[in-house]
Structure formats: C-alpha cells, structure tokens
Amino acid sequence: MSFAMNGRWTPGRWALPAVAAMLLVACGTGGAMEEESYIAALQELTAGAGEDSVFTLASGDTVRLSAPTLEFYALRQHRPAWWGRRGLDDRGAALLAALGDTESDGLPSARYRHDVVTSLLSTLDPEDRGDRLPDSVAVRYRAAVDVLLTEGMVRYAGDLVTGTLDPADAGVDWRIERESARHAAVLENLDAGRDPQDILAQLRPSLPYYDRMRTALAQYRAAAERGGWPQLPENETLKEGDRSDAVAALRQRLLLGTDAREAELARAGEADPSLFDAQLKEAVQHFQHRHSIEADGAVGGGTLKELNHPVEDRIAEMKLNLDRWRWLPNELGERFVMVNIAGFELEVVEDGRAIESMNVVVGRLDRQTPVFADSIQFVVVNPYWNVPNGIFEKDVQPKMQADPMYLVRNNMEMVDGRVRQKPGPTNSLGRFKFLFPNEFDVYLHDSPERHLFSRTSRDFSSGCIRIERPEDFARLLLDMQTDAGSGQLDSHLTHWNEQWMRLDRPLPVYLLYFTAWVEEDGTVRFHHDVYNRDEMLAPQVEDRLEPAPAQRVAGTATGV
C-alpha cells in the first residue's frame, strides 16, 4: 500500500492508563513482557493522532510523523522494527549508517534526525554513562530510536525522489512534472532485510550527471575539512610576467583548490613561486573556463571575485543543483536533448553519455527561456519566421512606424494580419528550425549572428534557443530519429523554399537550468545565475538544505 505525503491516515486511539501500566514492565523480565513494553511504547508514540502530528519522545525531543510511518507500525501491530535482543539489529545498524551519510547527497543528516538518534543511543549505552536508565524509560528511548529511523528513511527516500526545494513556492519557473515517492514500498523492502544503500541507489536520479555531482561534492567537502583555500588580496590585477607576493598567493590558491589540472600547472612553477609564468597563465585560463569567465589568463576583478569565493559557497551551489536533478523524473529516456540554460550549452545524450554538444544562445533576462520538457517532432529547413505578438509589439511595430520600408528591407511580409520573415540568408531563424510545439512558442533554431556563439555569456535571444551548429544537429536528428536518414536534407539546401521533415520517432528535449555542472572527466564548472533563480531559492535552501540541529522543548528538547 502506498501513501502520498499529503495523504491522510488516522490510527485508532489507545487507552493511556493501559499504556502507562505496560510501560512499568521492566525490559529484562522476560521476552514476552519485554515485547509488550516495546509495543506499549510504540503505541504511545504512533497511535492516537493523524499524519503530521508532532509527537514528544521520552528524551524531550519531538518528531513529526508522516502517514507512511504511522501505517507501517499499525500494520505490524506496533512491534519494533529495528531492534534485536542485543540492541539494534543489522537492519537497524544499516539504517543508522545510511542516515549518517546523507551529506553525500547534499542533504543534512539533521533533517533526518540522525543527531537525535545518536544522542538517544549514547544515552542508552551504559559505557557512556555512569548509570543505567530505568528499564521503563530505556524502553521508551528504544521505541523513539525505532520510530526515528523509520521516519528518517521515509523522509530521505522522499527527498531523493522529489527534492527538498519547491520552485513554485519561490516563484521559479519549472514546468516539468515531479515524481511521487513510494514510501510504503521502501519500508516493505527495508523490513524484508534489503540493504538501505541498495534502496537509496535506486531512488537517486539515474543519470550519471547526478553521480558526478556527488563525487565533486565529496571533493569540495574534503577541501573544506582541510581548511579551504586562501583569499587573495583585493584590487589586485595580475598577468603573465608579473612577479610579486600576490602571484605566490595565487599559485597557492590554485594548489589548494579541487581541480587537478590547475594544481598540476601551478605546481610546475613552485621553484619560483612569485613569477607569473606560462603554466600559471594556463592554470588561470582553465579556472576561468570553469567559472564562465573570458579565458584571457589574467587575473582581473571578475576572476579575483571567483577565486575568492569560499569553498563553503561552492558546496552550497552544488547542494542546490543536486536538488534540481531530484526535481526531474528518474528516467529521462535512453536518448534525449538537454539544454542547460544557465550554461548556454546543448547536449545530445544517449545511454547516459553526451554524444554531441554545442554552444547555444538563450533568452535575455527580460525574455527568459522557460524550463520545461517536450519532444522534438519536426526539422524545418529554410523556415519562415512568424514574428510572435510580443516581439512584434515591442520590436517590429515601432520600427515599421519609423520606417515605412522596414518590412521590405528585412525580407518581411504581412500575411493575414501577422508579420513573417521569408526564408533567406538574413532570416532571423537561419536555415534550420527544430520544433516541439508548446505553449511558450519556444524552439531551437539557427541564427545568422554567428559571432554570438563565441561570447562567454550568451543570453541575447527573445526566449528561443539559437544553436551553434544547426546543420550537424539536423543531420544527427535525422539519422537517429528517421528511417530515411540525413540524406533527405541535401536537396533542400540547394534552394530557399521552406521544407518540413517529420521525425519518425520524436526525441525528448529538456530545457533545464543548472548553475553548477560536472563534465564527464570530472571537471567542475560554475555558471552565472543569469536569471537570479539561485537567489530566489535561497530562503528555502537555508531552511531545508542547512537546517539547524534539533533543540529541546522547555529547556529539554525539540525539533520537528
């Protein structure tokens, strides 16, 4: 049985006097009596209220229990799930270890109450205490540990499937349906003895992009544990041939960073650390490429700013972008097109690997390219450009009013009250258009403005996506997705008549937004937040990806 997180379930109520009486039974007075006391303690915690009620533990800590957890204990008649005769059984120990490793997914273990569980276990351990808890109290502590492990896994599993942040609540555009977590199935598999790590591996996004980001996050966390990297002096301008203490500091900064190539190049000049040599310039260029800066090899204001970002800031960026991967469906398809709007890049992905990539131009800040998923259905050669109403009103109409010959000089015409630009060398869509009909009237297309693709920042369009090598892309699509192949394209390139070619097998396309990205070789790249979407999510990040540890009610404990 599966329960959605917003479902409702209310267990039956139990007589509190009976529960209290059973709690007086000592844990060590026999197996049957001990089990009864466990059952009573779990009834006290999980019965008598509905989903999302806040329950107070024996320690004073509190927990908000979800419907799947309540149902789990109701179905097992409130028997403990993770305890054996000598303490946590193997399943419980594996659960505890899994909840202690959530940081590997960029998720704080305190969100899953791992800190509270370890505190309860420490209190239960007589080796860590000078005295033992009374049996009637100890059994309630054990019940609390049992429930917290269950609820922690429910939350962790749900977060891996759906993510923790909500773009809609932040006003962030995200038009891709998110999956639903199947908590009951997770608990059933755990109860059957399946390894929690195996379960979690299946719940994580299946694309290697996510795993690469997890690996990079571990490297940056390790750098943070080593103390991070030094800050360079402000207002410095450095270039090849300079010699100064600031150059030595730059070299040390790159040596202590996480990029192996930059460290190797910086290490080559350690014999004369104050000299800005050719290898250090190459290291700076590599750093600039990774941080979306024009790679001139000199350290100016923009490069200095990126160099001085603390490692903790980079970790936070990766955590946020890991969550963006969790917003997506677990399976995107064996073959698809992915556009990273913030990175100004397009990839064609097959079996988890990019088989083609190219630069793109996306919408500027006031005409943002939307985030959504669809399927490419048509390749159009020599397209007409039907001017959208918004562009007509803002751009074309004022120019028509100022210049009566504007339409003629721009190879445009009026048809049925709409302006369109005829096919030709100056057509704004170039020679190719790739259609996936959608409510935004957004598509991929060629462009006569070839110079824009060499820019570092490429947010110049009115919302559609211009691609760098449209003919290569068209041939790839036709070879992969049609039976006739790309040979059908040749005759259409000898003239300027519009021609439509339908793909026999529509190809999924995802327009996404990632400000941190890890390439196949492990290179970590950070993109500028061109649409300020990281900033819009910041309040949620602080609340959900960096929550404070639990506090205690009335001076003793709390945390929901």
Coordinates of C-alpha atoms in Angstrom, one line a residue:
M1 CA 0.0 0.0 0.0
S2 CA 1.4 3.4 -1.0
F3 CA 0.7 6.7 0.7
A4 CA 1.3 10.2 -0.8
M5 CA 3.0 12.6 1.5
N6 CA -0.2 14.7 1.5
G7 CA -2.4 11.8 2.2
R8 CA -4.3 11.3 5.5
W9 CA -4.4 8.4 7.8
T10 CA -5.5 8.2 11.4
P11 CA -4.7 5.2 13.7
G12 CA -7.0 4.1 16.4
R13 CA -6.8 5.5 19.9
W14 CA -5.4 3.5 22.8
A15 CA -6.3 3.8 26.5
L16 CA -3.5 5.8 28.1
P17 CA -3.8 4.2 31.5
A18 CA -3.2 0.8 29.9
V19 CA -0.2 2.1 28.1
A20 CA 1.2 3.6 31.2
A21 CA 0.7 0.3 33.1
M22 CA 2.6 -1.6 30.4
L23 CA 5.4 0.9 30.5
L24 CA 6.1 -0.1 34.0
V25 CA 7.2 -3.6 32.9
A26 CA 10.9 -3.9 33.1
C27 CA 12.7 -4.7 29.8
G28 CA 14.7 -7.5 31.3
T29 CA 12.0 -9.6 32.9
G30 CA 11.4 -11.9 30.0
G31 CA 10.9 -11.9 26.3
A32 CA 7.1 -11.7 26.3
M33 CA 6.9 -8.9 28.9
E34 CA 9.8 -7.1 27.1
E35 CA 7.9 -7.2 23.8
E36 CA 4.8 -5.9 25.4
S37 CA 6.6 -3.0 26.9
Y38 CA 8.1 -2.2 23.4
I39 CA 4.6 -2.4 21.9
A40 CA 3.2 -0.1 24.5
A41 CA 5.9 2.5 24.0
L42 CA 5.4 2.4 20.2
Q43 CA 1.7 2.7 20.7
E44 CA 2.3 5.8 22.8
L45 CA 4.4 7.3 20.0
T46 CA 2.4 6.3 16.9
A47 CA -1.2 5.8 17.9
G48 CA -4.0 8.2 18.7
A49 CA -3.3 11.0 16.2
G50 CA -3.2 11.6 12.5
E51 CA -0.4 12.2 10.0
D52 CA 1.8 15.2 10.6
S53 CA 1.1 15.3 14.3
V54 CA 4.0 16.2 16.5
F55 CA 5.0 13.5 18.9
T56 CA 7.1 14.1 22.0
L57 CA 9.8 11.5 22.7
A58 CA 10.9 10.3 26.1
S59 CA 14.1 12.4 25.7
G60 CA 12.0 15.6 25.2
D61 CA 12.8 15.8 21.5
T62 CA 9.9 15.9 19.1
V63 CA 9.2 14.4 15.7
R64 CA 6.6 15.0 13.1
L65 CA 5.4 11.6 11.8
S66 CA 4.2 11.0 8.3
A67 CA 1.3 8.7 7.2
P68 CA 3.7 6.0 5.8
T69 CA 5.4 5.7 9.2
L70 CA 2.1 5.5 11.1
E71 CA 0.8 2.9 8.7
F72 CA 4.0 0.9 8.9
Y73 CA 3.7 0.5 12.7
A74 CA -0.1 -0.1 12.6
L75 CA 0.4 -2.9 10.1
R76 CA 3.0 -4.6 12.3
Q77 CA 0.8 -4.1 15.4
H78 CA 3.3 -1.6 16.8
R79 CA 6.1 -4.1 17.2
P80 CA 9.6 -2.6 16.9
A81 CA 11.2 -3.0 13.5
W82 CA 15.0 -2.5 14.0
W83 CA 15.8 -3.9 17.5
G84 CA 17.2 -7.3 18.3
R85 CA 17.9 -8.9 21.7
R86 CA 21.3 -7.2 22.0
G87 CA 20.4 -3.8 20.6
L88 CA 20.0 -2.5 17.0
D89 CA 19.9 -5.5 14.6
D90 CA 21.8 -5.5 11.4
R91 CA 19.0 -3.7 9.5
G92 CA 18.8 -1.0 12.2
A93 CA 22.6 -0.5 12.1
A94 CA 22.5 -0.2 8.3
L95 CA 19.7 2.3 8.6
L96 CA 21.6 4.4 11.1
A97 CA 24.7 4.3 8.8
A98 CA 22.6 5.4 5.8
L99 CA 21.0 8.3 7.7
G100 CA 24.5 9.4 8.8
D101 CA 25.7 9.6 5.2
T102 CA 23.0 11.9 3.7
E103 CA 25.6 14.6 3.3
S104 CA 26.9 12.7 0.3
D105 CA 23.6 13.7 -1.4
G106 CA 24.0 17.3 -0.2
L107 CA 21.3 16.7 2.4
P108 CA 21.9 17.5 6.1
S109 CA 21.7 14.5 8.4
A110 CA 19.9 16.6 11.0
R111 CA 17.0 16.8 8.6
Y112 CA 16.5 13.1 9.2
R113 CA 17.1 13.4 13.0
H114 CA 20.3 11.4 12.8
D115 CA 21.7 13.7 15.6
V116 CA 18.8 12.8 17.8
V117 CA 19.1 9.1 17.2
T118 CA 22.8 9.1 18.0
S119 CA 22.1 11.1 21.2
L120 CA 19.5 8.6 22.3
L121 CA 21.7 5.6 21.6
S122 CA 24.5 7.3 23.5
T123 CA 22.2 7.8 26.5
L124 CA 21.2 4.1 26.3
D125 CA 24.8 2.9 26.3
P126 CA 25.9 2.2 29.9
E127 CA 29.5 2.5 28.8
D128 CA 28.9 6.2 28.0
R129 CA 27.0 6.8 31.2
G130 CA 27.8 6.2 34.9
D131 CA 24.4 4.8 35.5
R132 CA 21.7 2.9 33.6
L133 CA 18.3 4.4 32.6
P134 CA 15.4 2.8 34.4
D135 CA 14.0 0.0 32.3
S136 CA 10.7 1.7 31.9
V137 CA 12.5 4.8 30.5
A138 CA 15.0 2.8 28.4
V139 CA 12.3 1.0 26.5
R140 CA 10.8 4.4 25.5
Y141 CA 14.2 5.6 24.3
R142 CA 14.5 2.4 22.2
A143 CA 11.0 3.0 20.8
A144 CA 12.0 6.5 19.9
V145 CA 15.1 5.3 18.1
D146 CA 12.9 2.8 16.2
V147 CA 10.4 5.4 15.1
L148 CA 13.1 8.0 14.2
L149 CA 15.0 5.5 12.0
T150 CA 11.7 4.7 10.2
E151 CA 10.7 8.3 9.7
G152 CA 14.2 9.4 8.8
M153 CA 14.3 6.8 6.0
V154 CA 10.8 7.9 4.8
R155 CA 12.0 11.5 4.6
Y156 CA 15.3 10.7 3.0
A157 CA 13.7 8.4 0.4
G158 CA 11.1 11.1 -0.4
D159 CA 13.7 13.8 -0.7
L160 CA 15.8 11.7 -3.2
V161 CA 12.8 11.2 -5.4
T162 CA 11.2 14.7 -5.3
G163 CA 13.8 17.0 -4.0
T164 CA 13.6 19.2 -0.9
L165 CA 13.1 22.6 -2.6
D166 CA 9.9 23.8 -4.2
P167 CA 10.5 26.1 -7.2
A168 CA 6.8 27.0 -7.4
D169 CA 6.8 28.4 -3.9
A170 CA 9.9 30.5 -4.8
G171 CA 8.3 31.8 -8.0
V172 CA 10.8 29.9 -10.0
D173 CA 9.7 28.7 -13.5
W174 CA 9.8 24.9 -13.6
R175 CA 7.3 23.2 -15.9
I176 CA 8.4 19.6 -15.6
E177 CA 6.3 17.2 -13.6
R178 CA 7.9 15.7 -10.5
E179 CA 7.7 12.1 -9.4
S180 CA 5.9 10.8 -6.3
A181 CA 7.7 8.9 -3.6
R182 CA 6.6 5.4 -2.8
H183 CA 7.3 5.3 0.9
A184 CA 5.4 2.1 1.7
A185 CA 7.4 0.1 -0.8
V186 CA 10.6 1.5 0.7
L187 CA 9.6 0.4 4.2
E188 CA 8.5 -3.0 3.0
N189 CA 11.8 -3.6 1.4
L190 CA 13.7 -2.5 4.5
D191 CA 11.6 -4.7 6.7
A192 CA 12.4 -7.6 4.4
G193 CA 16.1 -7.1 5.0
R194 CA 17.1 -5.3 1.9
D195 CA 20.2 -3.2 2.2
P196 CA 19.3 0.5 2.6
Q197 CA 22.1 1.6 0.4
D198 CA 20.7 -0.5 -2.5
I199 CA 17.3 1.0 -2.0
L200 CA 18.7 4.5 -1.9
A201 CA 20.8 3.9 -5.1
Q202 CA 17.6 3.0 -7.0
L203 CA 15.9 6.1 -5.7
R204 CA 18.6 8.6 -6.7
P205 CA 18.4 10.2 -10.2
S206 CA 19.7 7.6 -12.6
L207 CA 21.7 9.9 -14.8
P208 CA 25.5 10.0 -14.3
Y209 CA 25.3 13.8 -14.1
Y210 CA 23.9 13.3 -10.5
D211 CA 26.6 10.8 -9.5
R212 CA 29.3 13.1 -10.9
M213 CA 28.0 16.0 -8.8
R214 CA 28.0 13.8 -5.7
T215 CA 31.7 12.9 -6.4
A216 CA 32.6 16.5 -6.9
L217 CA 30.7 17.5 -3.7
A218 CA 32.8 15.0 -1.7
Q219 CA 36.0 16.6 -3.1
Y220 CA 34.8 20.1 -2.1
R221 CA 33.8 18.9 1.4
A222 CA 37.2 17.3 1.8
A223 CA 38.7 20.7 0.8
A224 CA 36.6 22.4 3.4
E225 CA 37.8 19.9 6.1
R226 CA 41.4 20.8 5.1
G227 CA 40.6 24.5 5.8
G228 CA 39.5 25.6 2.3
W229 CA 41.8 27.9 0.3
P230 CA 43.3 31.3 1.0
Q231 CA 41.8 34.6 0.0
L232 CA 43.8 36.7 -2.5
P233 CA 44.4 40.4 -1.8
E234 CA 41.6 42.6 -3.2
N235 CA 42.1 45.0 -6.0
E236 CA 45.0 43.0 -7.5
T237 CA 45.5 42.8 -11.3
L238 CA 47.9 40.0 -12.3
K239 CA 49.2 38.9 -15.7
E240 CA 51.9 36.8 -17.2
G241 CA 55.4 38.1 -16.5
D242 CA 54.4 39.8 -13.1
R243 CA 56.4 39.0 -10.0
S244 CA 55.0 39.6 -6.6
D245 CA 53.8 38.1 -3.3
A246 CA 50.3 38.3 -4.8
V247 CA 51.4 35.9 -7.6
A248 CA 52.7 33.5 -5.0
A249 CA 49.3 33.7 -3.2
L250 CA 47.6 33.0 -6.5
R251 CA 49.7 29.9 -7.0
Q252 CA 48.9 28.7 -3.5
R253 CA 45.2 29.3 -4.1
L254 CA 45.2 27.0 -7.1
L255 CA 47.4 24.4 -5.4
L256 CA 44.8 24.2 -2.6
G257 CA 41.8 24.1 -4.9
T258 CA 40.0 21.0 -6.1
D259 CA 40.9 21.0 -9.8
A260 CA 43.8 18.6 -10.5
R261 CA 44.8 20.2 -13.8
E262 CA 45.1 23.7 -12.2
A263 CA 47.1 22.3 -9.3
E264 CA 49.4 20.5 -11.7
L265 CA 50.1 23.6 -13.7
A266 CA 50.6 25.7 -10.6
R267 CA 53.0 23.2 -9.1
A268 CA 55.2 23.3 -12.2
G269 CA 56.4 26.8 -11.2
E270 CA 56.9 26.1 -7.4
A271 CA 60.7 26.7 -7.8
D272 CA 60.0 30.4 -8.5
P273 CA 56.5 30.8 -6.9
S274 CA 56.4 34.6 -7.2
L275 CA 56.7 34.6 -11.0
F276 CA 53.5 34.6 -13.1
D277 CA 54.8 32.1 -15.7
A278 CA 53.2 30.5 -18.7
Q279 CA 52.0 27.5 -16.8
L280 CA 50.3 29.7 -14.2
K281 CA 48.6 31.6 -17.0
E282 CA 47.3 28.3 -18.4
A283 CA 46.0 27.3 -14.9
V284 CA 44.2 30.7 -14.7
Q285 CA 42.7 30.1 -18.2
H286 CA 41.4 26.7 -17.1
F287 CA 39.9 28.3 -13.9
Q288 CA 38.3 31.0 -16.0
H289 CA 36.7 28.4 -18.4
R290 CA 35.3 26.5 -15.4
H291 CA 33.8 29.7 -14.0
S292 CA 32.3 31.2 -17.2
I293 CA 34.8 34.0 -17.5
E294 CA 36.6 35.1 -20.7
A295 CA 39.8 33.0 -20.6
D296 CA 42.5 35.6 -21.1
G297 CA 44.7 34.1 -18.5
A298 CA 45.0 37.4 -16.5
V299 CA 43.5 38.0 -13.0
G300 CA 41.2 40.9 -13.1
G301 CA 38.1 41.9 -11.0
G302 CA 35.8 39.1 -12.2
T303 CA 38.4 36.4 -11.9
L304 CA 39.5 37.6 -8.5
K305 CA 35.9 37.5 -7.3
E306 CA 35.5 33.9 -8.4
L307 CA 38.9 32.9 -6.9
N308 CA 37.8 34.3 -3.5
H309 CA 34.5 32.5 -3.3
P310 CA 34.9 30.4 -0.1
V311 CA 34.7 26.6 -0.6
E312 CA 31.5 26.7 1.6
D313 CA 29.8 28.8 -1.1
R314 CA 30.7 26.3 -3.8
I315 CA 29.4 23.5 -1.6
A316 CA 26.1 25.3 -1.2
E317 CA 25.9 25.8 -5.0
M318 CA 26.4 22.1 -5.6
K319 CA 23.8 21.1 -3.0
L320 CA 21.2 23.4 -4.6
N321 CA 21.9 21.9 -8.1
L322 CA 21.8 18.3 -6.8
D323 CA 18.3 19.2 -5.7
R324 CA 17.5 20.4 -9.2
W325 CA 18.4 17.0 -10.5
R326 CA 16.0 15.5 -8.0
W327 CA 13.1 17.6 -9.4
L328 CA 13.4 15.6 -12.6
P329 CA 11.8 12.2 -13.4
N330 CA 14.2 9.4 -12.6
E331 CA 14.2 8.2 -16.2
L332 CA 14.6 10.8 -18.9
G333 CA 14.9 8.3 -21.8
E334 CA 17.6 6.3 -23.4
R335 CA 18.2 9.2 -25.8
F336 CA 17.3 12.9 -25.4
V337 CA 18.4 16.5 -26.0
M338 CA 19.3 18.6 -22.9
V339 CA 19.8 22.4 -22.9
N340 CA 21.4 23.9 -19.8
I341 CA 20.1 27.5 -20.0
A342 CA 22.5 28.9 -17.3
G343 CA 25.4 27.1 -19.0
F344 CA 24.5 28.2 -22.6
E345 CA 25.0 24.6 -23.8
L346 CA 23.2 21.8 -25.5
E347 CA 23.9 18.1 -25.3
V348 CA 22.5 15.1 -27.1
V349 CA 22.6 12.3 -24.6
E350 CA 22.5 8.6 -25.4
D351 CA 22.7 5.9 -22.8
G352 CA 23.8 8.5 -20.2
R353 CA 26.7 10.0 -22.3
A354 CA 26.8 13.1 -24.3
I355 CA 27.3 12.1 -28.0
E356 CA 27.1 15.7 -29.2
S357 CA 27.5 19.1 -27.6
M358 CA 27.4 22.7 -28.7
N359 CA 27.0 26.3 -27.5
V360 CA 23.6 28.0 -27.5
V361 CA 22.2 31.5 -27.1
V362 CA 19.2 31.7 -24.7
G363 CA 16.7 34.4 -23.7
R364 CA 17.9 37.5 -22.0
L365 CA 16.8 38.4 -18.5
D366 CA 13.6 40.3 -19.6
R367 CA 12.6 37.4 -22.1
Q368 CA 13.7 34.3 -20.2
T369 CA 13.8 30.9 -21.8
P370 CA 11.3 28.7 -19.9
V371 CA 12.2 25.4 -18.2
F372 CA 10.0 22.6 -19.5
A373 CA 10.2 19.2 -21.3
D374 CA 8.7 18.2 -24.6
S375 CA 9.6 16.2 -27.7
I376 CA 11.2 17.4 -31.0
Q377 CA 8.9 16.4 -33.8
F378 CA 10.0 18.4 -36.9
V379 CA 13.1 19.6 -38.6
V380 CA 12.2 22.6 -40.8
V381 CA 14.7 23.7 -43.5
N382 CA 14.6 27.3 -44.8
P383 CA 11.9 28.3 -42.3
Y384 CA 9.6 31.3 -42.4
W385 CA 9.9 33.3 -39.2
N386 CA 6.4 34.1 -37.9
V387 CA 7.0 37.0 -35.6
P388 CA 5.4 36.4 -32.2
N389 CA 3.0 39.0 -31.0
G390 CA 5.2 40.2 -28.1
I391 CA 8.2 40.7 -30.4
F392 CA 6.0 42.4 -33.0
E393 CA 4.6 44.9 -30.4
K394 CA 8.0 45.6 -28.7
D395 CA 10.4 45.5 -31.6
V396 CA 8.9 45.3 -35.1
Q397 CA 5.9 47.6 -34.9
P398 CA 7.9 50.7 -33.6
K399 CA 10.4 50.2 -36.4
M400 CA 7.6 49.9 -39.0
Q401 CA 6.1 53.2 -37.8
A402 CA 9.5 54.9 -38.0
D403 CA 10.4 53.4 -41.4
P404 CA 7.6 52.6 -44.0
M405 CA 10.1 50.4 -45.9
Y406 CA 11.2 48.3 -42.9
L407 CA 9.3 45.2 -43.9
V408 CA 10.7 45.2 -47.5
R409 CA 14.3 45.9 -46.4
N410 CA 14.1 43.0 -43.9
N411 CA 12.6 40.5 -46.3
M412 CA 9.3 40.5 -44.4
E413 CA 5.7 40.4 -45.4
M414 CA 2.2 40.8 -43.8
V415 CA 0.0 37.7 -44.1
D416 CA -3.5 37.6 -42.5
G417 CA -2.6 40.4 -40.2
R418 CA 0.6 38.8 -39.0
V419 CA 4.2 39.7 -39.9
R420 CA 6.5 37.0 -41.1
Q421 CA 10.1 37.0 -42.5
K422 CA 10.6 35.0 -45.6
P423 CA 13.3 32.3 -45.9
G424 CA 16.7 33.6 -47.0
P425 CA 20.3 34.4 -45.8
T426 CA 19.1 37.1 -43.5
N427 CA 16.2 35.2 -41.9
S428 CA 16.4 35.5 -38.1
L429 CA 16.0 31.7 -37.7
G430 CA 18.8 31.0 -40.2
R431 CA 18.4 27.8 -42.2
F432 CA 17.0 25.4 -39.6
K433 CA 14.3 25.3 -37.1
F434 CA 13.6 22.4 -34.7
L435 CA 10.0 22.3 -33.5
F436 CA 8.5 20.8 -30.4
P437 CA 5.1 22.6 -30.3
N438 CA 4.5 24.1 -26.9
E439 CA 2.5 26.8 -25.1
F440 CA 5.6 29.1 -25.0
D441 CA 6.2 29.1 -28.7
V442 CA 9.8 28.3 -28.0
Y443 CA 12.0 26.2 -30.2
L444 CA 15.6 25.6 -31.3
H445 CA 16.9 27.3 -34.4
D446 CA 19.8 28.5 -36.5
S447 CA 21.0 32.2 -36.5
P448 CA 22.8 34.5 -38.9
E449 CA 24.5 36.1 -35.9
R450 CA 27.3 33.6 -35.7
H451 CA 29.6 35.8 -33.6
L452 CA 27.4 35.5 -30.5
F453 CA 28.3 31.8 -30.0
S454 CA 31.9 32.7 -29.1
R455 CA 30.8 35.0 -26.3
T456 CA 31.2 33.8 -22.7
S457 CA 27.7 34.9 -21.7
R458 CA 25.1 34.1 -24.3
D459 CA 21.8 35.5 -23.2
F460 CA 20.7 37.6 -26.2
S461 CA 17.6 36.0 -27.6
S462 CA 13.9 36.7 -27.1
G463 CA 13.3 33.3 -25.5
C464 CA 14.0 30.8 -28.2
I465 CA 17.3 28.9 -28.3
R466 CA 19.8 29.5 -31.1
I467 CA 22.2 26.6 -31.6
E468 CA 25.8 26.8 -32.8
R469 CA 26.0 24.0 -35.4
P470 CA 22.4 23.6 -36.6
E471 CA 23.3 21.5 -39.7
D472 CA 25.2 19.0 -37.7
F473 CA 22.3 18.8 -35.2
A474 CA 19.8 18.4 -38.0
R475 CA 21.8 15.5 -39.6
L476 CA 22.2 13.8 -36.3
L477 CA 18.5 14.0 -35.6
L478 CA 17.5 12.7 -39.0
D479 CA 20.0 9.9 -38.8
M480 CA 18.8 8.8 -35.3
Q481 CA 15.1 9.5 -35.5
T482 CA 14.0 8.9 -39.1
D483 CA 14.2 5.9 -41.3
A484 CA 15.3 7.9 -44.4
G485 CA 18.3 9.4 -42.6
S486 CA 20.1 12.7 -43.2
G487 CA 20.5 12.2 -46.9
Q488 CA 17.0 13.7 -47.4
L489 CA 18.4 17.0 -46.3
D490 CA 20.8 17.5 -49.2
S491 CA 18.3 18.5 -51.9
H492 CA 16.7 21.1 -49.6
L493 CA 19.9 23.0 -49.1
T494 CA 20.2 23.9 -52.8
H495 CA 17.3 26.4 -52.6
W496 CA 15.4 28.6 -50.1
N497 CA 12.0 27.0 -50.1
E498 CA 10.6 26.0 -46.8
Q499 CA 10.6 22.3 -46.2
W500 CA 9.2 20.3 -43.2
M501 CA 10.6 16.9 -42.2
R502 CA 8.8 14.9 -39.5
L503 CA 10.8 12.7 -37.2
D504 CA 9.6 9.1 -37.3
R505 CA 10.5 8.9 -33.6
P506 CA 10.1 12.2 -31.7
L507 CA 13.0 12.9 -29.5
P508 CA 12.6 14.2 -25.9
V509 CA 14.0 17.6 -25.2
Y510 CA 14.6 19.1 -21.7
L511 CA 15.2 22.8 -21.2
L512 CA 16.8 23.0 -17.8
Y513 CA 18.7 25.4 -15.5
F514 CA 21.9 24.4 -13.6
T515 CA 24.4 26.8 -12.2
A516 CA 26.8 24.0 -11.2
W517 CA 27.8 21.2 -13.7
V518 CA 30.3 18.4 -13.7
E519 CA 31.6 17.1 -17.0
E520 CA 32.4 13.5 -17.9
D521 CA 36.1 13.9 -17.0
G522 CA 35.2 15.3 -13.5
T523 CA 35.8 19.0 -14.3
V524 CA 33.5 21.1 -12.1
R525 CA 32.0 24.2 -13.7
F526 CA 30.1 27.0 -12.1
H527 CA 27.8 29.2 -14.3
H528 CA 26.5 32.6 -13.5
D529 CA 22.9 32.8 -12.2
V530 CA 21.7 34.7 -15.3
Y531 CA 18.0 34.6 -14.2
N532 CA 18.7 35.0 -10.4
R533 CA 17.0 31.7 -9.7
D534 CA 19.5 30.6 -7.2
E535 CA 18.9 33.8 -5.3
M536 CA 15.1 33.2 -5.4
L537 CA 15.6 29.8 -3.9
A538 CA 18.0 31.0 -1.2
P539 CA 15.4 31.2 1.7
Q540 CA 14.3 27.6 1.1
V541 CA 17.9 26.5 0.9
E542 CA 18.7 27.9 4.3
D543 CA 15.6 26.2 5.7
R544 CA 15.9 22.8 4.1
L545 CA 19.4 22.2 3.0
E546 CA 21.1 23.8 6.0
P547 CA 18.6 23.2 8.9
A548 CA 19.8 23.8 12.5
P549 CA 20.1 20.7 14.7
A550 CA 17.1 19.9 16.9
Q551 CA 16.6 21.9 20.1
R552 CA 14.7 20.9 23.2
V553 CA 11.2 21.7 24.4
A554 CA 11.0 23.7 27.6
G555 CA 14.8 23.5 28.0
T556 CA 15.0 19.8 27.2
A557 CA 14.3 19.2 23.5
T558 CA 12.5 19.9 20.3
G559 CA 12.8 19.9 16.6
V560 CA 10.2 18.9 14.1

